[in-house]
Each structure stands twice: as structure tokens, then as C-alpha cells.
Coordinates of C-alpha atoms in Angstrom, one line a residue:
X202 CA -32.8 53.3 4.9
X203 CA -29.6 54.3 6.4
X204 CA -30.6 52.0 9.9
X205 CA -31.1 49.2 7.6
X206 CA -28.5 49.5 6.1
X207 CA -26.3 49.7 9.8
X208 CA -28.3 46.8 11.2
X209 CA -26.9 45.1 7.8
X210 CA -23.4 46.2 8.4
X211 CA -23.0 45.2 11.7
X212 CA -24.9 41.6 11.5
X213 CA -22.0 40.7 8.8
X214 CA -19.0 42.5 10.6
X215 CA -20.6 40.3 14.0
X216 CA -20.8 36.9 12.0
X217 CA -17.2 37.3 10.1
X218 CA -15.8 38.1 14.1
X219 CA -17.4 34.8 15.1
X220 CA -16.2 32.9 11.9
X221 CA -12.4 34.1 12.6
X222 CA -13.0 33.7 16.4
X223 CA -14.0 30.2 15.8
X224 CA -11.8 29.4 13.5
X225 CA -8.4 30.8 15.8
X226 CA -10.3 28.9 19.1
X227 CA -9.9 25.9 17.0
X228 CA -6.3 26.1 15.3
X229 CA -5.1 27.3 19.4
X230 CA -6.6 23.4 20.0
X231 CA -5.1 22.1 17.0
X232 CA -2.5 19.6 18.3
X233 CA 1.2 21.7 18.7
X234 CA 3.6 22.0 15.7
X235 CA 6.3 24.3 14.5
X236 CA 5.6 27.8 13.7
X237 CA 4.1 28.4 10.4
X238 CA 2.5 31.5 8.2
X239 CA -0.5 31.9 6.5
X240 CA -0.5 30.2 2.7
X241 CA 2.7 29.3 2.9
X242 CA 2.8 26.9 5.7
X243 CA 5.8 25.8 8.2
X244 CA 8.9 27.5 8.3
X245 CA 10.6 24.4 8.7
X246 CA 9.9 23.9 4.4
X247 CA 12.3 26.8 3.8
X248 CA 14.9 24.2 4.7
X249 CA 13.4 21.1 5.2
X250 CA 11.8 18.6 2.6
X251 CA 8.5 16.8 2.4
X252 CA 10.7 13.5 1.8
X253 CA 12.3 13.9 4.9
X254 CA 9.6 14.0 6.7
X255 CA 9.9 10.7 8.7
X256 CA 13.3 12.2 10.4
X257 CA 11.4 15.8 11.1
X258 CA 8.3 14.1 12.8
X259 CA 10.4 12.0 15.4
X260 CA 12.5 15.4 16.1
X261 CA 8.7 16.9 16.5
X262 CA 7.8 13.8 18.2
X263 CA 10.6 14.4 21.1
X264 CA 9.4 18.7 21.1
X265 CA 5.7 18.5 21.2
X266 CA 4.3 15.0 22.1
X267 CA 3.0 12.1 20.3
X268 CA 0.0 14.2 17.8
X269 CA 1.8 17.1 16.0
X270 CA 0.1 19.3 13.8
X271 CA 2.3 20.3 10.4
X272 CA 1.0 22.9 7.5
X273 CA 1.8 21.7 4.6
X274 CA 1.0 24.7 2.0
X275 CA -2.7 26.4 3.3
X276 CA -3.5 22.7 4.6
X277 CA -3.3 21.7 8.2
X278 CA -1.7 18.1 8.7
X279 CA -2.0 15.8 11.5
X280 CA 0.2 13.1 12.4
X281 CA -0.2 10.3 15.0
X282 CA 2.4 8.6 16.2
X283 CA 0.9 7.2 19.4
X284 CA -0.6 3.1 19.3
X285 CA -3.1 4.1 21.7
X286 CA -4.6 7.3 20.5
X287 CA -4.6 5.9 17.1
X288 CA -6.6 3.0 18.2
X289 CA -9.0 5.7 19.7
X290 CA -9.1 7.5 16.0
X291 CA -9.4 4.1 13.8
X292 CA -11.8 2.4 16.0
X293 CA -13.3 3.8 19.0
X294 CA -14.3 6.8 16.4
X295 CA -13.9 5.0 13.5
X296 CA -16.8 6.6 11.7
X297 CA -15.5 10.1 11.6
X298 CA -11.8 9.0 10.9
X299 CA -13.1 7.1 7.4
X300 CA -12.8 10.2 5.1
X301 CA -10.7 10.5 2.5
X302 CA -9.0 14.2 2.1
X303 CA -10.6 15.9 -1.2
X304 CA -7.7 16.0 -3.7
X305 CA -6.2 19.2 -5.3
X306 CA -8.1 19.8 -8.6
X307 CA -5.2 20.2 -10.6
X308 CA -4.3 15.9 -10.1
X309 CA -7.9 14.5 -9.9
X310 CA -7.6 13.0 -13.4
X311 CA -5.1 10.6 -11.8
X312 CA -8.2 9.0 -9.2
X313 CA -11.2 9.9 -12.0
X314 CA -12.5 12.2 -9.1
X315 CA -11.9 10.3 -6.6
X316 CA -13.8 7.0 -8.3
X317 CA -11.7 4.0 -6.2
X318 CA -11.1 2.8 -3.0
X319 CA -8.5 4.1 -2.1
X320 CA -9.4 7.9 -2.6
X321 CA -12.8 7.4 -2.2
X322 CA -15.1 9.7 0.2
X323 CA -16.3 7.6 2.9
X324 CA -20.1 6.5 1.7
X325 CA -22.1 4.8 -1.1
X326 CA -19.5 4.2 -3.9
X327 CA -16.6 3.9 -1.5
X328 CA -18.6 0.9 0.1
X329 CA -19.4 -0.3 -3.3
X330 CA -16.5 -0.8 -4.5
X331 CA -14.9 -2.2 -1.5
X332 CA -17.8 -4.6 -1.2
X333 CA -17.4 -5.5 -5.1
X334 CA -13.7 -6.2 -4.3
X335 CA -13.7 -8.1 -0.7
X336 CA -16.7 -9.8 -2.3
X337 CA -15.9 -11.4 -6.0
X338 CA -12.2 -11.6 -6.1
X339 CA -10.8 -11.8 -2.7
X340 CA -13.1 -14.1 -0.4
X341 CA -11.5 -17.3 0.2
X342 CA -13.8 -18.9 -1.7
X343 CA -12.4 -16.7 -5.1
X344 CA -8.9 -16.6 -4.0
X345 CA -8.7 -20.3 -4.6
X346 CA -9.7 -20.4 -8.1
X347 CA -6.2 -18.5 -8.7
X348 CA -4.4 -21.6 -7.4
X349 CA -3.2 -22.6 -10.8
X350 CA -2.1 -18.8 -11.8
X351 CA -0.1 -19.1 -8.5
X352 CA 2.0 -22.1 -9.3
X353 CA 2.1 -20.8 -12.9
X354 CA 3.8 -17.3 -11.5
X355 CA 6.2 -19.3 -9.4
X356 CA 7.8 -21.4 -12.4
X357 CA 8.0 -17.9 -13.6
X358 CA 9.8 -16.4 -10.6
X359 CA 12.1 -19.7 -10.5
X360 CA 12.7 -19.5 -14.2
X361 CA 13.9 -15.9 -13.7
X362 CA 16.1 -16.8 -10.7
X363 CA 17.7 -19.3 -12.6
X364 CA 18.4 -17.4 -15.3
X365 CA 19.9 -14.8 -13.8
X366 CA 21.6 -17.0 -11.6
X367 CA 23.5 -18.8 -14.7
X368 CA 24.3 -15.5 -16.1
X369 CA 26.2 -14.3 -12.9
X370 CA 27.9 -17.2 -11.3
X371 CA 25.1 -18.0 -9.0
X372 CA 24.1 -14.1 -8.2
X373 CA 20.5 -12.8 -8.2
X374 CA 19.1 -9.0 -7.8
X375 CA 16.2 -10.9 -6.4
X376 CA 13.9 -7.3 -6.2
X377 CA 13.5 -7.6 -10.4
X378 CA 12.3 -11.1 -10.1
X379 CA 10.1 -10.8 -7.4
X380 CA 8.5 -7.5 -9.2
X381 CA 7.5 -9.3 -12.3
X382 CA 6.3 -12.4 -10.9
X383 CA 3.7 -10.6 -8.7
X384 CA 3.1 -8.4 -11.3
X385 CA 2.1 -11.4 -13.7
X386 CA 0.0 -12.6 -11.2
X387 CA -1.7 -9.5 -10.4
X388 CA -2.2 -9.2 -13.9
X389 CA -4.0 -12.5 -14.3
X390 CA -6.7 -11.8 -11.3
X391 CA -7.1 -8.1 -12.9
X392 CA -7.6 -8.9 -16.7
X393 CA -8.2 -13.0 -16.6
X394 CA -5.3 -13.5 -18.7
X395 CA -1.7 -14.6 -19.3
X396 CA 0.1 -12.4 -21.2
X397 CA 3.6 -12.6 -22.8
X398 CA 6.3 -11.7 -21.6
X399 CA 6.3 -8.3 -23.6
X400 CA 2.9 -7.4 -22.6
X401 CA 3.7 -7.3 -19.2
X402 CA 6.4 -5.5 -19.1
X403 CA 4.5 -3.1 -21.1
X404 CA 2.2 -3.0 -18.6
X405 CA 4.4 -2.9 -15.8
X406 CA 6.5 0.2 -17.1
X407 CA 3.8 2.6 -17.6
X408 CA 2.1 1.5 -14.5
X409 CA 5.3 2.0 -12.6
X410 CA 6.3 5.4 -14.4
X411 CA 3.3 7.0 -13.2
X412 CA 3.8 5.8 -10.0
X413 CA 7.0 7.2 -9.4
X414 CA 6.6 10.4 -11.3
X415 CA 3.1 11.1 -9.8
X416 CA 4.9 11.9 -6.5
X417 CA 6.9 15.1 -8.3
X418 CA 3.2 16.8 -7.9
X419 CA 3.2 17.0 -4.1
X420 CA 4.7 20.4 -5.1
X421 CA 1.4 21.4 -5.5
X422 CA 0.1 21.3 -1.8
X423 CA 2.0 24.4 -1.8
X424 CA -0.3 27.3 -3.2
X425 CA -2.0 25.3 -5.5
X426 CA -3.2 28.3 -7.4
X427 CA 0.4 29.3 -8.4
X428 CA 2.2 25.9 -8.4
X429 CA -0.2 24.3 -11.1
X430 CA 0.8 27.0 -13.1
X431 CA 4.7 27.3 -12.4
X432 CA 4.9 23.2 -12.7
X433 CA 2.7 22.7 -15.7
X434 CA 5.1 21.0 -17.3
X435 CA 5.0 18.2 -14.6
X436 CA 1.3 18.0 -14.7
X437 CA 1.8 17.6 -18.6
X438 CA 3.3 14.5 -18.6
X439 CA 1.6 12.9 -15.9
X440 CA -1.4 13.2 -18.1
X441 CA 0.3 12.0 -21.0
X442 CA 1.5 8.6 -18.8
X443 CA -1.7 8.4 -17.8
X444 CA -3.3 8.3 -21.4
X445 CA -0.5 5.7 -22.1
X446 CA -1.8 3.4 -19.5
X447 CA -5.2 3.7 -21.1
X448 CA -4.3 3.0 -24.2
X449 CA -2.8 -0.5 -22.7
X450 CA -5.5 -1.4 -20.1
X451 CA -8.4 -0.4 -22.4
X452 CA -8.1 -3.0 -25.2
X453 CA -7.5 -5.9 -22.4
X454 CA -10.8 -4.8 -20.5
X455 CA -12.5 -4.5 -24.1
X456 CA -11.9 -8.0 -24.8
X457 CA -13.0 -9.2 -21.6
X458 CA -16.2 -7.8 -22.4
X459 CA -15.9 -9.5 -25.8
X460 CA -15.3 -12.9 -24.1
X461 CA -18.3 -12.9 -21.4
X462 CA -20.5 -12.0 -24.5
X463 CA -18.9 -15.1 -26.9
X464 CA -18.2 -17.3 -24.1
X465 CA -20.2 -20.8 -24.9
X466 CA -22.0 -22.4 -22.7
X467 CA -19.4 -25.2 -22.6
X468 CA -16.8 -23.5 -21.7
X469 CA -17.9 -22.1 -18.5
X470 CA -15.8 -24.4 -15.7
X471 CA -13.0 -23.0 -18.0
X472 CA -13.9 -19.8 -17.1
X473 CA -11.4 -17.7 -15.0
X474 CA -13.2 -14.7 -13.6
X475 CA -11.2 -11.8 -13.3
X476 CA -11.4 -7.9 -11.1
X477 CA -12.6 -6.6 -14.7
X478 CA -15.4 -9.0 -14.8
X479 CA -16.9 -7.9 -11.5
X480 CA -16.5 -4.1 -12.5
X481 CA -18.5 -4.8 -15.8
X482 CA -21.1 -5.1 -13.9
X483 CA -21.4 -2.8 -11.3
X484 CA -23.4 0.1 -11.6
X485 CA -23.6 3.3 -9.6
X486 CA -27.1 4.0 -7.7
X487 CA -26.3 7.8 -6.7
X488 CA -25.6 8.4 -10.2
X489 CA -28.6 7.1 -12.4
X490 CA -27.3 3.9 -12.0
X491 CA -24.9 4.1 -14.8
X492 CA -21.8 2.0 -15.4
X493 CA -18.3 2.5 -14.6
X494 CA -16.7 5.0 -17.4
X495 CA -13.8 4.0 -19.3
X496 CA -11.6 6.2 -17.3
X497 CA -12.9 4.7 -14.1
X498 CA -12.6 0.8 -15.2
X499 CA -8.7 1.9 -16.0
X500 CA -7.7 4.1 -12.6
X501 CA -9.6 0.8 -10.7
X502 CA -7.8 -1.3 -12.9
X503 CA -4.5 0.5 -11.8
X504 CA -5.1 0.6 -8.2
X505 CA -5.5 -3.5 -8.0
X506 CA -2.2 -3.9 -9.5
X507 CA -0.2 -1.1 -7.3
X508 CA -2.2 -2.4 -4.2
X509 CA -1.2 -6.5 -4.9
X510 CA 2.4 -5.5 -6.6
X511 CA 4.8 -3.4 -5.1
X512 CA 3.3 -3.7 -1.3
X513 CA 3.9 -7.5 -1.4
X514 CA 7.4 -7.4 -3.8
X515 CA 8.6 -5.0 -1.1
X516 CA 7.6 -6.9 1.8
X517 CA 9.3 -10.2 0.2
X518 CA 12.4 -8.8 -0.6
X519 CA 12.9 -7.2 3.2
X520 CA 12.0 -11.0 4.5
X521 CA 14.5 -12.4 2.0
X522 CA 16.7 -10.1 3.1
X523 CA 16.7 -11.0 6.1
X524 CA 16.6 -14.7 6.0
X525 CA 20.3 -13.9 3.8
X526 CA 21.5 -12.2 6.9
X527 CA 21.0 -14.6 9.2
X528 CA 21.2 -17.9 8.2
X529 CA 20.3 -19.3 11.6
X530 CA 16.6 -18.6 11.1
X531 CA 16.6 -19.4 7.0
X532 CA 17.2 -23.3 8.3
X533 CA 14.9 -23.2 11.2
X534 CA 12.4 -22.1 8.2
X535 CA 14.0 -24.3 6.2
X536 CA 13.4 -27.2 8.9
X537 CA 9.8 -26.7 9.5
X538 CA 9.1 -26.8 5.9
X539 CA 10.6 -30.2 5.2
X540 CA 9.2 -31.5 8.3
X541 CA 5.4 -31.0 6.9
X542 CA 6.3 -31.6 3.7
X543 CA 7.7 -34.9 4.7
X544 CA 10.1 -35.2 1.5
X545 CA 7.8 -35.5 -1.0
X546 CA 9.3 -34.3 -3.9
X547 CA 6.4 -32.5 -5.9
X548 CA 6.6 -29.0 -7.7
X549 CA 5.8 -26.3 -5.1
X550 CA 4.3 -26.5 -1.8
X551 CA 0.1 -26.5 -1.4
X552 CA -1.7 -24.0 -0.2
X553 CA -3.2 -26.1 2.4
X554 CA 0.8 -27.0 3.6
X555 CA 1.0 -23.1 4.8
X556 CA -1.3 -23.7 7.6
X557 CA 0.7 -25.7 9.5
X558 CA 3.8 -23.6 9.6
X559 CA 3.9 -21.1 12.5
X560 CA 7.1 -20.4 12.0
X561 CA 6.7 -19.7 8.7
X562 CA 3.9 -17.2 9.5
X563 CA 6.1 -15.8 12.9
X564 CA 8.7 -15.3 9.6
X565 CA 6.3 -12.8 7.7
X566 CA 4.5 -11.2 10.4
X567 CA 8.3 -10.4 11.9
X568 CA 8.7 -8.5 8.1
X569 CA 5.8 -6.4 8.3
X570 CA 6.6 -5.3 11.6
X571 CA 10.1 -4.7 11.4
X572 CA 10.0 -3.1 7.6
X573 CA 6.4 -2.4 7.1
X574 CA 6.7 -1.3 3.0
X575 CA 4.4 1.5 4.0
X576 CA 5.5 4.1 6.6
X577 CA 2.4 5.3 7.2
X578 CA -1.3 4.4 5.8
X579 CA -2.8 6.7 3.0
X580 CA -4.2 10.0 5.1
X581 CA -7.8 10.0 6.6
X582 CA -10.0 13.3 6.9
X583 CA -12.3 13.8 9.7
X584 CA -15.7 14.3 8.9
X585 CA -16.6 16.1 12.1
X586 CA -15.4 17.7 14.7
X587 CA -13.9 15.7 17.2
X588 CA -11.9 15.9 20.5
X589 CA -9.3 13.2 21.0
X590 CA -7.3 13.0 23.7
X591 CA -7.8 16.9 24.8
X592 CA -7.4 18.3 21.0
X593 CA -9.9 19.1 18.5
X594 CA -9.4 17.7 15.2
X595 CA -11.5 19.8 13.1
X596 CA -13.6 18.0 10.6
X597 CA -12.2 17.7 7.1
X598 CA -8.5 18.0 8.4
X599 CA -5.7 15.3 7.1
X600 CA -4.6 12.9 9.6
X601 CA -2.0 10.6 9.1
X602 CA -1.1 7.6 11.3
X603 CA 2.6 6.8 11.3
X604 CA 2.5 2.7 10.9
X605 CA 6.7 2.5 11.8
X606 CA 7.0 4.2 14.9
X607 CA 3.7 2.3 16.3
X608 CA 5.8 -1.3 14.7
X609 CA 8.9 -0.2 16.9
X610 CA 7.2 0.9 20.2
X611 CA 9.8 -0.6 22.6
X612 CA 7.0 -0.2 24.8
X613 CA 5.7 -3.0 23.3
X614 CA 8.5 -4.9 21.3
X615 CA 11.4 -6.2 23.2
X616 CA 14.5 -4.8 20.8
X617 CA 12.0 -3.8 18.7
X618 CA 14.6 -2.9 15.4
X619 CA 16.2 -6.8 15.6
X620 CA 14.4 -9.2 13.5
X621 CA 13.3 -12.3 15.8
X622 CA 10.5 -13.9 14.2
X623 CA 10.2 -15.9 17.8
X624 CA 8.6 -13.2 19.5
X625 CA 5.5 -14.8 17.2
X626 CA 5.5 -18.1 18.5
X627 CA 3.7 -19.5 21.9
X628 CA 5.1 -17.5 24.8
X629 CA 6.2 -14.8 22.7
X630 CA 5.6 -10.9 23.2
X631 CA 3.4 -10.8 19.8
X632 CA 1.8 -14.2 20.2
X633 CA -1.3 -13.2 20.2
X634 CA -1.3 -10.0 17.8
X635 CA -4.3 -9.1 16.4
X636 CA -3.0 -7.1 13.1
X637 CA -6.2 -5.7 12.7
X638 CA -5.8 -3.7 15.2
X639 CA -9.5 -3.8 16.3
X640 CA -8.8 -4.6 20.2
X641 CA -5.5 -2.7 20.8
X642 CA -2.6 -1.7 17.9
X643 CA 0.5 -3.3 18.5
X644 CA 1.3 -3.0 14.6
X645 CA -0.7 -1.7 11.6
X646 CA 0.9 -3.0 8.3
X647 CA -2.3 -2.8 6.8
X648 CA -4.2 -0.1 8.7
X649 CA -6.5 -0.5 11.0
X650 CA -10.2 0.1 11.4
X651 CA -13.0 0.8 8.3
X652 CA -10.0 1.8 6.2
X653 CA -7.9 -1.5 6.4
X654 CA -6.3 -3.5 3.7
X655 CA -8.8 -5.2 2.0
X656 CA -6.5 -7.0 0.3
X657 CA -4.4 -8.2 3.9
X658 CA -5.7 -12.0 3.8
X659 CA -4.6 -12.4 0.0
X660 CA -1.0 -10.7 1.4
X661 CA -0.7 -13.0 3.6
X662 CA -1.2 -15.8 1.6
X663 CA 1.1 -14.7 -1.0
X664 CA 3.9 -13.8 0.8
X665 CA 3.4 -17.0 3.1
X666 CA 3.4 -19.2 0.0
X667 CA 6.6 -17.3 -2.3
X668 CA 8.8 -17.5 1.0
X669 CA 8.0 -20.9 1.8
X670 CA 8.7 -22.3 -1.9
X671 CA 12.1 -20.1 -2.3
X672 CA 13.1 -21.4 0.5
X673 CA 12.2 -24.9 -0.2
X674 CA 13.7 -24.4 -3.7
X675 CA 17.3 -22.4 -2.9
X676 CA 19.7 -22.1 -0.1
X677 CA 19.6 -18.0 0.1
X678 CA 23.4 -17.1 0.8
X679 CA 25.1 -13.9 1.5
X680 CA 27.7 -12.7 -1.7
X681 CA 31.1 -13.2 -0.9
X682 CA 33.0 -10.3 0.1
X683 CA 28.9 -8.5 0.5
X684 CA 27.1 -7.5 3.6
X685 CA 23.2 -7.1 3.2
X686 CA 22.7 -3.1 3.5
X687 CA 19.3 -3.0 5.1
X688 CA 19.7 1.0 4.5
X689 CA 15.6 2.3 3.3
X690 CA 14.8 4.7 0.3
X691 CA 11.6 5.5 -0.2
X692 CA 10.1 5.2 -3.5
X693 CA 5.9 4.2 -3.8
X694 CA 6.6 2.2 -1.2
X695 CA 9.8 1.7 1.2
X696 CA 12.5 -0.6 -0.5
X697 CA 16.1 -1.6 0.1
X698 CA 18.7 1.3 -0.9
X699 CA 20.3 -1.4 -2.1
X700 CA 18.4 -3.9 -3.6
X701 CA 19.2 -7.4 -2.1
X702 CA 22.0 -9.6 -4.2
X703 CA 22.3 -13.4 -3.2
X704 CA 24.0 -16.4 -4.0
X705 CA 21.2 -19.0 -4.7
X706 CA 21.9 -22.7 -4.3
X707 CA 19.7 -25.2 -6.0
X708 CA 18.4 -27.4 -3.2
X709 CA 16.3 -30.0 -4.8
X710 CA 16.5 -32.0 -8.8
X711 CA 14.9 -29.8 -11.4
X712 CA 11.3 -31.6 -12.5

């Protein structure tokens, strides 16, 4: 008895020797970082906060090299800052960078487990969704049947403009007007309707609340077991915005279902099929094949409108911006757009008018790079263990791939923090960027590999066709006295300190 129970003894202290030993072999291959301690993390937090954290990784990036490890709580972070590794991550091992990291219990609730696309482990419902979505609303073939909700939204965002240019002497905060015209439109493709005014902004404030607020739980990463607990409170009225935002997205999903069950047979070309529509009818094979859950049609719901709203309202207000500051490129713009449009004199500019305007698209593609609204993409996991570049990156570890600092490689960009949409055209540096990224990353506003933007061709579009009709529409000037402060704040996304004020000049008769 007492040899088994040696043999027993020393079989367990032998494996927990070789768990420990194989777990310090592969933190010593871990890429470097600052010193840290067990639980709590980096030392650098005693002093440093996570919302610096652009500023601390380009002082890492000068110490240790272009992959830096940081511990952020218990958890072991990595950051990429390299073009050329991270291509080697996203798509030369693209299958075991697709992970998502598993979320802190404690703010699950706020992805319904991990039930979108976003947040989704990479496999069966991940690809279902995505399919659902890059399938029935944003193939070309559906994106044009929200032509008409387009042209509605812009006599919205021109309405606003106007009005607020009337009100102040010619002055717009253009930010607010650009906000609630995608918002309205985003709105439309998610729930197939126009609502008033009123609804919207309902809408728009509890989605928008929760979105800000939500980032007050990253407190949690640290010692999750004791931070839940000490910030409570904070988790309390997360879950109570988030019960708000039910109670508005529910009834507007409930009547869709109402509609596609009353709608008569007549009435189909009139028909505008909506995100909520396609999730109706998905169901779930690894789960019984049941449907989506009320919980999971909202969070969904949610994630269409933060994905179309604030990454595109963002991005327009940094290119407005920037035509305001300099005015020689606004006219060049301006130029090419009369020259295609030839002077007709109709409401907006078509869809199919966008495709021959390459400076118009040099203009946009110049924003992303130059003020991408996110500084880095959402974080991967690895789901094995794999060696890049001479480290291991253990599988289920964070990585994070920072999108700026691979937009402003002067390796690659030629004064890469001036805005010169030229580098674009024929005979340009960029000329021939692929912004997928999938034969070499020279920018990633979108991501790059499995994990990209679905969304990035329906971007595009809108931010091709909003700058092209404001600038058809108004002269964008600079307020007297005013320079345009292109100072950052991060908020969900990275927005002007400032947000952008203009003098707007009607520059055709009102119709």
C-alpha cells in the first residue's frame, strides 16, 4: 500500500514539474515586454493606464522590437506592430489567428455568450452568421435595393446641415449630422423601416450609452474575481442599458415578424428586406437547430448598427476635416465631380457616377490610412501553438494587431502623417494597394485575413457616395478666426478632440 501510494505521489509531483516546466519554457518564448507579477500583471499599470496604451506600446516598440508581450491582469497580451509579421499571422497562418479571446464571465450578457460576429469563436455559428450577413444584406446585388434609403438619408443629412447652418450664421458641428444620418440609414437596412425622428434618437442614445459606458468594465481584466465584486455597481448599470436597448429593439423586430406573416401577396416588390429578416430565419445546427433567442436577435441587432455607424461617421468626419484644411484638394474633388457629372442639375449624384472618380476614391482611401477610426482591429486568440518569427504564441493567447502604426510605416508611405490623396492615383506609392491585405499589408483599416470587415465594400460605398454629394452640395470652409485641430480622443472609435466646425456655402439652387 505504502509503494502505491509513492509510485502515486511521485507520478503527480513528475507531471505538475512538467506542467510548470512547460509552461515557464513557453512564457521565456513569449515575445519581450516589461516586467510584470503574477495576477496582477505589468508594473507599468501602477502608473500607467490602459487608455494610454497607444503611447506605451511605441515606447515598448523602440525597447523590445516590433511584437511585445504586455499582462494585462493574469492575461498575457500580444501586440503586433510589424506589416510583415502581421501578414504572416492574418494570412499565411490565418487559420490559427481566427479565434476570438473567450470573454470574462462577469460581461458576457453584453455578446449573449459570444452569439455574433464579432465575438464569435472561430467555427460553425461564427461562419453562420458571417455567411448570413455577407450573403442577404451586403452582396451587391442587396446593397442596391437600399438605393432609395440612401438618397432618403442624404435629404436628411442636408436638411440637418442646413438647419444648423441658418441657426449659426453659416456654422455646422458637422460630427452630429453625420452621426444621425448613418444612423437612420443603418436603421433602415437593420429593421426595414423609417422611423421618426424621435424613434431614432431613442435608439441612437441607448445604443450609444452602452457603448461608451461598456468600456468602464475593462477594469475587470484585472483580477476578475475581486474586480466584479469591488465594481458591481458598474456592471449594474450596464445590465440595466442593456435591458433598455431591448426593450427598444424588441418591439421593432416583433413587428417585422408581424409583417412577413401579413404581408399580401401583392405587396411583395414593395417589400424592403431588412438584417432582421434574414436572422428570422436562421437557425442553429449545433444546437438542435433552434432559432435565434430574443437576446441574441437584439445583441446582433446592435452590432449591425455600431459596425455601419460610428466606424463610417468617424471616418467622414476626419475626410471632411481634411478637405476644410486644405482647400486645394476640396476643388480638385470638387472638379472631378462636375466633370462626370457634366452639370446636370439632379438631386444627388448616382451610385453608378462613383465609379468613375479616382480621385474621389484616392480621397477616402487617403482617410482610412491617415486616420484609420480604429487603432487597432478587435483582438484575435490563437488556437494553437504557433511559432512566428522565432516566438511562440501559445494557443488561446490575445493578439492584437496595431492598424496605425502599420498605416504610417514610412517604410512604406512617403510622409506618411500628411494627407495626399495623390499617392492613390497612377504612379503613386499606394496605386496599387490591395486593402485586403491578402498579398502584402500596406494598411488594414478593415483588418485583414478571415477576420476582415465584412462590411468594407458597403464602407466604401458609403463614404464614397456622402463625400461626393457634400461636396457637390457645399463649399466646406474653414471658420474665421478657427484652425481645424486634428488632435484624436478615443472614444468607441477614434474621433476629433474637437469635433470639426465649418462654414458651409450653398453651391447649387435648392430643388
Amino acid at each position: 500500500m505504502e509503494l502505491w501510494l509513492l509510485i502515486f505521489l511521485s507520478v503527480t509531483l513528475a507531471t505538475l514539474l512538467l506542467l510548470l516546466l512547460d509552461r515557464e519554457v513557453k512564457i521565456r518564448r513569449l515575445p519581450p515586454g516589461p516586467p510584470s507579477v503574477p495576477i496582477l500583471g505589468n508594473l507599468l499599470w501602477l502608473r500607467r493606464s490602459l487608455r494610454e496604451i497607444e503611447d506605451i506600446l511605441r515606447e515598448l516598440h523602440a525597447r523590445y522590437g516590433p511584437v511585445v508581450t504586455l499582462h494585462i491582469g493574469s492575461r498575457a497580451t500580444i501586440f503586433i506592430l510589424d506589416r510583415t509579421i502581421a501578414h504572416k499571422a492574418l494570412v499565411e497562418h490565418g487559420a490559427a489567428f481566427s479565434d476570438r479571446p473567450a470573454q470574462l464571465p462577469a460581461v458576457r450578457f453584453l455578446s449573449a455568450s459570444q452569439h455574433n460576429i464579432s465575438t464569435a469563436a472561430y467555427g460553425p455559428i461564427w461562419r453562420l452568421l458571417r455567411r448570413n450577413l455577407s450573403s442577404e444584406i451586403l452582396h451587391h446585388s442587396r446593397i442596391k435595393l437600399y438605393a432609395g434609403g440612401r438618397s432618403w438619408v442624404l435629404g436628411v443629412l442636408f436638411q440637418h446641415l442646413r438647419s444648423q447652418a441658418d441657426a449659426h450664421h453659416g456654422v455646422v458641428v458637422a460630427m452630429e449630422s453625420f452621426q444621425f444620418a448613418m444612423f437612420c440609414l443603418l436603421v433602415l437596412m437593420c429593421f426595414g423601416e423609417k422611423l421618426d425622428e424621435k424613434a431614432i434618437k431613442n435608439v441612437e442614445e441607448a445604443q450609444r450609452s452602452l457603448l461608451l459606458y461598456s468600456r468602464k468594465l475593462s477594469v475587470l481584466a484585472f483580477v476578475p474575481s475581486i474586480s466584479r465584486h469591488i465594481f458591481r455597481n458598474r456592471l449594474k448599470t450596464v445590465l440595466e442599458m442593456r435591458e433598455r436597448q431591448g426593450q427598444l429593439y424588441l418591439p421593432l423586430i416583433e413587428a417585422r415578424k408581424e409583417y412577413k406573416q401579413q404581408q399580401p401577396p401583392n405587396e411583395k416588390e414593395r417589400f424592403v428586406y431588412s438584417y432582421v429578416d434574414s436572422l428570422l430565419e436562421i437557425e442553429l445546427p449545433e444546437e438542435g437547430g433552434r432559432k435565434l433567442s430574443d437576446d441574441e436577435m437584439t445583441v446582433l441587432c446592435s452590432e449591425f448598427l455600431n459596425a455601419g455607424t460610428d466606424t463610417t461617421s468617424t471616418a467622414l468626419q476626419w475626410i471632411m476635416a481634411n478637405l476644410v484644411k486644405h482647400q486645394d484638394i476640396q476643388e480638385k474633388l470638387r472638379d472631378e465631380i462636375d466633370g462626370v457629372t457634366d452639370g446636370r442639375d439632379e438631386e444627388e449624384i448616382k451610385e453608378e457616377d462613383l465609379q468613375s472618380m479616382p480621385y474621389l476614391k484616392a480621397v477616402i482611401l487617403e482617410g482610412l490610412r491617415r486616420h484609420p477610426p480604429g487603432h487597432f482591429v478587435l483582438s484575435h486568440a490563437v488556437t494553437e501553438d504557433v511559432d512566428l518569427c522565432g516566438y511562440l504564441m501559445p494557443k488561446g493567447t490575445a493578439v492584437n494587431f496595431c492598424v496605425a502604426e502599420m498605416n504610417w510605416d514610412g517604410k512604406v508611405w512617403e510622409e506618411p502623417m500628411e494627407f495626399k490623396p495623390e499617392r492613390f492615383l497612377s504612379g503613386g506609392g499606394g496605386a496599387a494597394v490591395d486593402i485586403t491585405g491578402s498579398r502584402e499589408i500596406k494598411m488594414m483599416p478593415f483588418g485583414v485575413g478571415r477576420r476582415i470587415c465584412p462590411g468594407l465594400g458597403l464602407a466604401m460605398l458609403h463614404l464614397e457616395y456622402f463625400v461626393a454629394n457634400l461636396v457637390r452640395e457645399f463649399e466646406w470652409k474653414r471658420v474665421e478666426g478657427e484652425e481645424v485641430d486634428m488632435t484624436e480622443k478615443l472614444e468607441f472609435t477614434v474621433v476629433m478632440k474637437n469635433p470639426l466646425r465649418a462654414r458651409i456655402i450653398p453651391r447649387r439652387r435648392k430643388i
